mmCIF file of N, CA and C in Angstrom:
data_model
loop_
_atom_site.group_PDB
_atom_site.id
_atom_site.type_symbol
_atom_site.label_atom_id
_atom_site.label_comp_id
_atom_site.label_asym_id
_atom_site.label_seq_id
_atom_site.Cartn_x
_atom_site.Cartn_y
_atom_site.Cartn_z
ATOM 1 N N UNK A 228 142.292 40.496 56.792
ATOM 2 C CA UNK A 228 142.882 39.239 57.150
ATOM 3 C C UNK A 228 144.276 39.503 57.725
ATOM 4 N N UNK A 229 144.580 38.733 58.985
ATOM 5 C CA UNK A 229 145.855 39.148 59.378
ATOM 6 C C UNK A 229 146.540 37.950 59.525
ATOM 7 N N UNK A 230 147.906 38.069 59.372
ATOM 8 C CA UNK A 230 148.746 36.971 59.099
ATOM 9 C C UNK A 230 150.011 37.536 59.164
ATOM 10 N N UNK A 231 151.277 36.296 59.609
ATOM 11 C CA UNK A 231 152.535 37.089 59.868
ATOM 12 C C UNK A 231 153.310 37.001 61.307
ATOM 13 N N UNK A 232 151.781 36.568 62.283
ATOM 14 C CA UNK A 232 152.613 37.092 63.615
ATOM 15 C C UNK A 232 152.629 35.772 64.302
ATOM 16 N N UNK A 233 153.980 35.990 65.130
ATOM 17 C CA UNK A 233 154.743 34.977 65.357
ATOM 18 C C UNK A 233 153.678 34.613 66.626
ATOM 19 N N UNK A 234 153.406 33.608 67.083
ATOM 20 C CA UNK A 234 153.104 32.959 68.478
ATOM 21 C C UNK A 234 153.391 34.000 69.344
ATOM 22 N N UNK A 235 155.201 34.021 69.859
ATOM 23 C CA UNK A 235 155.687 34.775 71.065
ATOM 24 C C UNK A 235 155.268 36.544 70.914
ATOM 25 N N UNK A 236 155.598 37.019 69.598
ATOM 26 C CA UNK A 236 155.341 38.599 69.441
ATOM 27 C C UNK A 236 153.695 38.958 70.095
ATOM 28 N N UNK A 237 152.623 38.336 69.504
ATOM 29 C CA UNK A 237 151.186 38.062 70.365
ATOM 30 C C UNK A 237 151.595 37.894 71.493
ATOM 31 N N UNK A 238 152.195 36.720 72.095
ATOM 32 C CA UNK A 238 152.247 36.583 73.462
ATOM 33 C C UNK A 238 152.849 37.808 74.158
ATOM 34 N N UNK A 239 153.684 38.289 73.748
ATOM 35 C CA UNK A 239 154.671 39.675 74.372
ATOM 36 C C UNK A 239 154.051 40.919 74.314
ATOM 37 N N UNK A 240 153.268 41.108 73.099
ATOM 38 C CA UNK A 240 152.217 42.019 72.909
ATOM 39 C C UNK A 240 151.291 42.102 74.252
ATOM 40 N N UNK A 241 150.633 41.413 74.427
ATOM 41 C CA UNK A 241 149.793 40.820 75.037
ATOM 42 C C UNK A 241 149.820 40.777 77.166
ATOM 43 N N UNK A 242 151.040 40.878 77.009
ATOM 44 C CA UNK A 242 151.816 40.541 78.618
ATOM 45 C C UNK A 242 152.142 42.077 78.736
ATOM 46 N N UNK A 243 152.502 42.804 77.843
ATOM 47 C CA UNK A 243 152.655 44.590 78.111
ATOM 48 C C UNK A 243 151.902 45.272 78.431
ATOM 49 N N UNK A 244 150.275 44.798 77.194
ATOM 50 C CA UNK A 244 149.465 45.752 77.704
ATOM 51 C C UNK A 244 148.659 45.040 79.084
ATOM 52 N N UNK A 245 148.788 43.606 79.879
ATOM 53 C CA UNK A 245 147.987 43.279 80.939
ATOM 54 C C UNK A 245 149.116 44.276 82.060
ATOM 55 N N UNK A 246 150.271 44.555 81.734
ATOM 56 C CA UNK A 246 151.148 45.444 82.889
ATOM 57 C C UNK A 246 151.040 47.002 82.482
ATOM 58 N N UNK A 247 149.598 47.530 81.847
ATOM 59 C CA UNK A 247 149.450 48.833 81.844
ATOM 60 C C UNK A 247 150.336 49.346 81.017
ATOM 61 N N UNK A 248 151.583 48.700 79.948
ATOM 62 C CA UNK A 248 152.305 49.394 78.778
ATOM 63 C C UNK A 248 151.684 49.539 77.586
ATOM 64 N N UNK A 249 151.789 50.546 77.084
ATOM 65 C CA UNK A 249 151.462 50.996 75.909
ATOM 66 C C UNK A 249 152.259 50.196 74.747
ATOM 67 N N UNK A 250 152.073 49.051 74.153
ATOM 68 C CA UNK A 250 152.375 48.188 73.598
ATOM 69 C C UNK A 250 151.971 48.073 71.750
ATOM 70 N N UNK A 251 152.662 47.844 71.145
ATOM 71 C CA UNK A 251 152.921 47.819 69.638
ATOM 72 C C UNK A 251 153.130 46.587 69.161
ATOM 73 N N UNK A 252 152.359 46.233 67.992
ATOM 74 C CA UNK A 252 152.556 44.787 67.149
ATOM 75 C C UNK A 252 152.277 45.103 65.875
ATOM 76 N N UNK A 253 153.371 45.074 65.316
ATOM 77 C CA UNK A 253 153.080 45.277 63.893
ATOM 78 C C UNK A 253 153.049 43.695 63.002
ATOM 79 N N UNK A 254 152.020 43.562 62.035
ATOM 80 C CA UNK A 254 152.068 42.669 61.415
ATOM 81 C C UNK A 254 151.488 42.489 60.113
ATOM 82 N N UNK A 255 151.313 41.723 58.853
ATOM 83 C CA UNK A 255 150.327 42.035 57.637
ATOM 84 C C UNK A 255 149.509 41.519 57.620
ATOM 85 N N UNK A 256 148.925 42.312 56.842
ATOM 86 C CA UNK A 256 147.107 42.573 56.824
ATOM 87 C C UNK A 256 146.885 43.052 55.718
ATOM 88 N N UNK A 257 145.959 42.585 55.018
ATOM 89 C CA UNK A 257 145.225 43.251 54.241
ATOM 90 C C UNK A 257 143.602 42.730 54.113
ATOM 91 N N UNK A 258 143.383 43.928 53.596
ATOM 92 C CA UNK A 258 141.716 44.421 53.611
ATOM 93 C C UNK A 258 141.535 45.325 52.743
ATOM 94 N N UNK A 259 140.676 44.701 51.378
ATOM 95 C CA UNK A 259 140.040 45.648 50.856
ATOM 96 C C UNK A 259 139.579 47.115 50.833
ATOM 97 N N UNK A 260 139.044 47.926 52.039
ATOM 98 C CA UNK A 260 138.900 48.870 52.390
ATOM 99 C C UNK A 260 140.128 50.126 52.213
ATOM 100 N N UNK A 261 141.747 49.047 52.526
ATOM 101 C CA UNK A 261 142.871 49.961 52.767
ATOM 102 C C UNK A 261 143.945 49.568 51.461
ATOM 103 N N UNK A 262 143.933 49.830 49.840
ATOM 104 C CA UNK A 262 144.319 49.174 48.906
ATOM 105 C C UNK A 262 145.718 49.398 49.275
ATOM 106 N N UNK A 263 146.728 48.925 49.026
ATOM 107 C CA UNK A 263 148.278 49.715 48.962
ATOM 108 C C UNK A 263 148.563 49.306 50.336
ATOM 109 N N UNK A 264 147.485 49.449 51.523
ATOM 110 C CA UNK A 264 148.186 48.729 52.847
ATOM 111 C C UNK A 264 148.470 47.342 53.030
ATOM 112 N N UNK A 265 149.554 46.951 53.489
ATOM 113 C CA UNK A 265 150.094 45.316 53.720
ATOM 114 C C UNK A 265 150.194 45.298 55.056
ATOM 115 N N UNK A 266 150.468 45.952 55.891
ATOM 116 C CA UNK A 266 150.587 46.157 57.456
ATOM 117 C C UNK A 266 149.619 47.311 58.180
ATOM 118 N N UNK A 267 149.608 46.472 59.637
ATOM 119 C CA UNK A 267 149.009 47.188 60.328
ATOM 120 C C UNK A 267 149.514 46.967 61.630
ATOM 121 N N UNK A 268 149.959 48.411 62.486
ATOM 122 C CA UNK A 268 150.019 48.140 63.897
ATOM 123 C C UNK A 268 148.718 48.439 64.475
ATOM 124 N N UNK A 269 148.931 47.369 65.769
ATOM 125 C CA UNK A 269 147.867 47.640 66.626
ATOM 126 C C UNK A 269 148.807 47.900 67.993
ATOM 127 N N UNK A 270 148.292 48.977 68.690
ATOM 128 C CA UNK A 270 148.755 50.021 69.613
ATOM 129 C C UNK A 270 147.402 49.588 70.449
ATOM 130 N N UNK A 271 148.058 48.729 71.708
ATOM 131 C CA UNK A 271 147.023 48.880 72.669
ATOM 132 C C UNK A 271 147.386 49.071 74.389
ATOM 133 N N UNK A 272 146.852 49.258 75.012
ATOM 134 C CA UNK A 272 147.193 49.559 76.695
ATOM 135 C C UNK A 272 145.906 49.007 77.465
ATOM 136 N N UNK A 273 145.934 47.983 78.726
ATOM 137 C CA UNK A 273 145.099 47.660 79.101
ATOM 138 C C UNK A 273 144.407 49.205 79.684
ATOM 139 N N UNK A 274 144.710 50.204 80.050
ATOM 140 C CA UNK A 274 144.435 51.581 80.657
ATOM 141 C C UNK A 274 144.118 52.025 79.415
ATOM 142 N N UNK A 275 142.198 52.209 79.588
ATOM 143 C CA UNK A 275 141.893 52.899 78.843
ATOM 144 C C UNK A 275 142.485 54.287 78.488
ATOM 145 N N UNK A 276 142.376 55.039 79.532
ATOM 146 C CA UNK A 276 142.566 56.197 79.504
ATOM 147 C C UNK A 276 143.816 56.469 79.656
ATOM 148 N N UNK A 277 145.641 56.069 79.603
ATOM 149 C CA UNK A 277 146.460 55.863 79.157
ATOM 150 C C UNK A 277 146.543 55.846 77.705
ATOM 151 N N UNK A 278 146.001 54.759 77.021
ATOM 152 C CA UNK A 278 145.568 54.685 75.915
ATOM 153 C C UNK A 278 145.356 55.826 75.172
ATOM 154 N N UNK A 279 144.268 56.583 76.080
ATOM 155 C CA UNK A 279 143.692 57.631 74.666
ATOM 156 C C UNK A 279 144.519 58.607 74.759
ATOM 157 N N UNK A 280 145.019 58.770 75.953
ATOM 158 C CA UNK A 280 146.060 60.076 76.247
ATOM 159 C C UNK A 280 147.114 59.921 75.104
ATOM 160 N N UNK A 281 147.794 58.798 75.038
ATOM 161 C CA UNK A 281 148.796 58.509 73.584
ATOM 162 C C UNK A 281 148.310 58.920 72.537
ATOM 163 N N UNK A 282 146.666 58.264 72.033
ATOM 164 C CA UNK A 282 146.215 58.886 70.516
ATOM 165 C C UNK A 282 146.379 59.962 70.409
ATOM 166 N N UNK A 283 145.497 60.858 71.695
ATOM 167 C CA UNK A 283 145.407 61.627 71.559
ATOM 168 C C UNK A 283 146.964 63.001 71.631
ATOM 169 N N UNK A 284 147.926 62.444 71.948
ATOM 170 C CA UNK A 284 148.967 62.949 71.480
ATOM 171 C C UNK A 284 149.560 62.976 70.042
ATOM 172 N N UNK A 285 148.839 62.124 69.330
ATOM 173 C CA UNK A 285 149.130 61.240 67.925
ATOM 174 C C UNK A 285 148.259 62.007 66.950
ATOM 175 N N UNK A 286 146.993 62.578 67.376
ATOM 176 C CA UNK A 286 145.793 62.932 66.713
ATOM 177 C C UNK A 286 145.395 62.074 66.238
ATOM 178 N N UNK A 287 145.155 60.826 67.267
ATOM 179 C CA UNK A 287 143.546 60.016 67.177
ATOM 180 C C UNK A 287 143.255 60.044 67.498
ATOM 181 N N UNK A 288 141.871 59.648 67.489
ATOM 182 C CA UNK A 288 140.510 60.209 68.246
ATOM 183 C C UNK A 288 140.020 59.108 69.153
ATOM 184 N N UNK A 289 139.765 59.218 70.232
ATOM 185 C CA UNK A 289 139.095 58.447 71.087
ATOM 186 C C UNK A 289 138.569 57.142 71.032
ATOM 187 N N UNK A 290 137.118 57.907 69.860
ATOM 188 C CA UNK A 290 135.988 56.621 69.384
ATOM 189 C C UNK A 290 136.867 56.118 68.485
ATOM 190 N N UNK A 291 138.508 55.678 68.298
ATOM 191 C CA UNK A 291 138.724 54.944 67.086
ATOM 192 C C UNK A 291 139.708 54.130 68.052
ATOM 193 N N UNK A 292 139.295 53.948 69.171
ATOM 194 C CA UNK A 292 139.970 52.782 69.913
ATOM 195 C C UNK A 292 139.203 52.161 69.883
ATOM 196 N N UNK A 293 139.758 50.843 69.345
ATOM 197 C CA UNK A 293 138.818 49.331 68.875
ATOM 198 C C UNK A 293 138.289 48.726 69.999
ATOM 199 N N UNK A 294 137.389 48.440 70.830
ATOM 200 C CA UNK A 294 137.472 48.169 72.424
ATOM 201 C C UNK A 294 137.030 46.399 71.997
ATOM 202 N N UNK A 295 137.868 46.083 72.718
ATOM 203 C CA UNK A 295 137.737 44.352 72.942
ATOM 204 C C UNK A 295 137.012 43.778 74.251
ATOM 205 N N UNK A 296 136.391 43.353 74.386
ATOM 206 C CA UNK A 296 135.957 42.267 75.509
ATOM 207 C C UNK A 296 137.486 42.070 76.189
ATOM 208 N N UNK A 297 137.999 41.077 75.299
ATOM 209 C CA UNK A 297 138.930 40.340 76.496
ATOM 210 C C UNK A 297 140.174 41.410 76.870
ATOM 211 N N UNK A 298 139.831 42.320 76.817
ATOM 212 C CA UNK A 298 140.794 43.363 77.708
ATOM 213 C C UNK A 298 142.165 43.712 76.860
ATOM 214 N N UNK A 299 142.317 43.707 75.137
ATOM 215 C CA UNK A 299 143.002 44.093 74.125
ATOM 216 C C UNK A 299 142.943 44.930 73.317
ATOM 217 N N UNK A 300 142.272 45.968 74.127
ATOM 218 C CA UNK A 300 141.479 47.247 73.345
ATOM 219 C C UNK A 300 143.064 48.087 72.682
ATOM 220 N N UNK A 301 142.907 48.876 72.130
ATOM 221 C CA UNK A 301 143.675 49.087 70.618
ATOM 222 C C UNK A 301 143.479 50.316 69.606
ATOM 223 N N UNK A 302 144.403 50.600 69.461
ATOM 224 C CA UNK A 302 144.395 51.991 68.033
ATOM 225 C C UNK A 302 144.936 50.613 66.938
ATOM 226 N N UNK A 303 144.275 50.894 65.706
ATOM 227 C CA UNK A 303 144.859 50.325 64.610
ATOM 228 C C UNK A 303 145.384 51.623 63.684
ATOM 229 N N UNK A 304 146.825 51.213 63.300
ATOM 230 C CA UNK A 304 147.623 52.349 63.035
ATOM 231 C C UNK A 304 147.747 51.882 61.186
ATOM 232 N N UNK A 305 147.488 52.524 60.292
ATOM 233 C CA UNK A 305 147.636 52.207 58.493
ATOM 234 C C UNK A 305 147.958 52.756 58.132
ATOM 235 N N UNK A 306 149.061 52.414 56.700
ATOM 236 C CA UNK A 306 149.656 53.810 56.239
ATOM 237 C C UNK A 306 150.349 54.456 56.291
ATOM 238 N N UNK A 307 150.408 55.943 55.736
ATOM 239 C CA UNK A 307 151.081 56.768 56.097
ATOM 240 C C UNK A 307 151.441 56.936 57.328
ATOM 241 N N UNK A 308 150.167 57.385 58.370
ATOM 242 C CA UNK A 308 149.804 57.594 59.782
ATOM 243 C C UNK A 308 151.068 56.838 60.736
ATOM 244 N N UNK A 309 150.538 55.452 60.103
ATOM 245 C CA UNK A 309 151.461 54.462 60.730
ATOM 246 C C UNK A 309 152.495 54.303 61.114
ATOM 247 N N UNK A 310 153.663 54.870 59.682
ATOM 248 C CA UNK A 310 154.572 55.621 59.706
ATOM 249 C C UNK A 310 155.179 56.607 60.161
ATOM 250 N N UNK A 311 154.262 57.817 60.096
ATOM 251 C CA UNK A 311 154.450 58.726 60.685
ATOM 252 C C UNK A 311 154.704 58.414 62.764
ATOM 253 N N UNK A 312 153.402 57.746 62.867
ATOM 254 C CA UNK A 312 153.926 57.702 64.230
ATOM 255 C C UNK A 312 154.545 56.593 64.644
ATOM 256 N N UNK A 313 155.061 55.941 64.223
ATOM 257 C CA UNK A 313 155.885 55.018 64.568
ATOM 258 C C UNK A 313 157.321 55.495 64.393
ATOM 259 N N UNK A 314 157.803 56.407 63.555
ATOM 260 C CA UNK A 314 158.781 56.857 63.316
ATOM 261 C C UNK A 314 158.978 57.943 64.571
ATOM 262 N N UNK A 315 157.744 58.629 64.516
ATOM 263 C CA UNK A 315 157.926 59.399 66.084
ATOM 264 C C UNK A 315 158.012 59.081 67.415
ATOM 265 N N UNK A 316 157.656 57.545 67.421
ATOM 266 C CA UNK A 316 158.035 56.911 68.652
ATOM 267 C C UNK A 316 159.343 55.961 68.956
ATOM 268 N N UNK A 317 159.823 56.142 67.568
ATOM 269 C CA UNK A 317 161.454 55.398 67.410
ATOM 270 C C UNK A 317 161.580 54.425 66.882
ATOM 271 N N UNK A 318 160.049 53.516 66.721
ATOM 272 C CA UNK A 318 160.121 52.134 66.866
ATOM 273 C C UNK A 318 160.543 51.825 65.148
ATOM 274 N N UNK A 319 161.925 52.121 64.349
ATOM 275 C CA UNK A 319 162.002 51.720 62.806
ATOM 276 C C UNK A 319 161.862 50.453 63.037
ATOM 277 N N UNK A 320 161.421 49.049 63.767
ATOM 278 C CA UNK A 320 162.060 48.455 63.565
ATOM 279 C C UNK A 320 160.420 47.777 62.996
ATOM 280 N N UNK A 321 159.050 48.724 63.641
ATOM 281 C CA UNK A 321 158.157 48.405 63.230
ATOM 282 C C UNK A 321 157.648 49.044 61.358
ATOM 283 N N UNK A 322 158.956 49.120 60.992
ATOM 284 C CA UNK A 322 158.413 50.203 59.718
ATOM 285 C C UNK A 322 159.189 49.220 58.530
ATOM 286 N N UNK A 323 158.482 48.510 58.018
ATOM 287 C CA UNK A 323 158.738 47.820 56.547
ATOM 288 C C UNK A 323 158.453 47.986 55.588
ATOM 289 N N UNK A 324 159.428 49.059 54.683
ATOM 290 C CA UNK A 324 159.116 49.209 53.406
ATOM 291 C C UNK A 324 159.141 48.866 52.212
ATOM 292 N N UNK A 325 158.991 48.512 50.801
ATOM 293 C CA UNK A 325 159.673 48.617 49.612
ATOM 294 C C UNK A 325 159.988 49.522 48.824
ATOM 295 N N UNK A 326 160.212 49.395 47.998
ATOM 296 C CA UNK A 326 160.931 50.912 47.442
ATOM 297 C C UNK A 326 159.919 51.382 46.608
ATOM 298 N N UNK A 327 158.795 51.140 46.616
ATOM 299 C CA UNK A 327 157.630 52.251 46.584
ATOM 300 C C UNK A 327 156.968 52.831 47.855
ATOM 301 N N UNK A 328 157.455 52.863 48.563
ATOM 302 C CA UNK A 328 157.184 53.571 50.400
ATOM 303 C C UNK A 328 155.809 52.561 50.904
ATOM 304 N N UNK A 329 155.343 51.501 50.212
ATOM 305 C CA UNK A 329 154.468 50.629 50.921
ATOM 306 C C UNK A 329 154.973 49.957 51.965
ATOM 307 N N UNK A 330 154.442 50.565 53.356
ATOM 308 C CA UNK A 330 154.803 49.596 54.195
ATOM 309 C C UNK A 330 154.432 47.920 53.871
ATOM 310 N N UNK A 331 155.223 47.150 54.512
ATOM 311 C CA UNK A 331 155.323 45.782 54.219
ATOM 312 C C UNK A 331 157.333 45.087 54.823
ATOM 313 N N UNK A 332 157.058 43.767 54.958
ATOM 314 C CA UNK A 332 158.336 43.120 55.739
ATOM 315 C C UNK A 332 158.846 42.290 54.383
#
């Protein structure tokens, strides 16, 4: 379940990756599957293959780009991972912690 994100951040999200940017939205989520996770970025580029070139700088894998119909295809980033590369791409501003290192805003 995702929840959190503002109207404009979607909209801005959204307007980056239709101009071929490799674009970031972090927001919370949770899902059973990921216990301890509260957030999730989604990392998407209308250019597929832009796209994978990034994971694949990241060490993700290809088949784990979420592919959308309406042209919002996507890495979903959890976790540690999340962290990790978000911190390697600069973006702290997508990194919300508490003082047990759970990401969250």
């Amino acid at each position: 379940m995702a929840f959190g994100i503002k109207r404009q951040e979607l909209i801005e999200w959204k307007r980056r990756i239709d101009h071929g940017e490799i674009a970031f939205l972090t927001h919370y989520w949770l899902d059973d599957r990921f216990p301890g996770s509260k957030t999730v970025t989604k990392v998407g580029c209308h250019d597929l293959e832009r796209l994978a070139a990034w994971g694949q700088k990241h060490g993700l894998k290809i088949e784990w780009i979420h592919h959308r119909k309406d042209g919002y295809s996507h890495f979903d980033l959890i976790g540690k991972r999340q962290k990790e590369i978000l911190l390697n791409e600069g973006l702290n501003e997508h990194i919300w912690e508490n003082s047990s290192g759970t990401l969250e805003k």
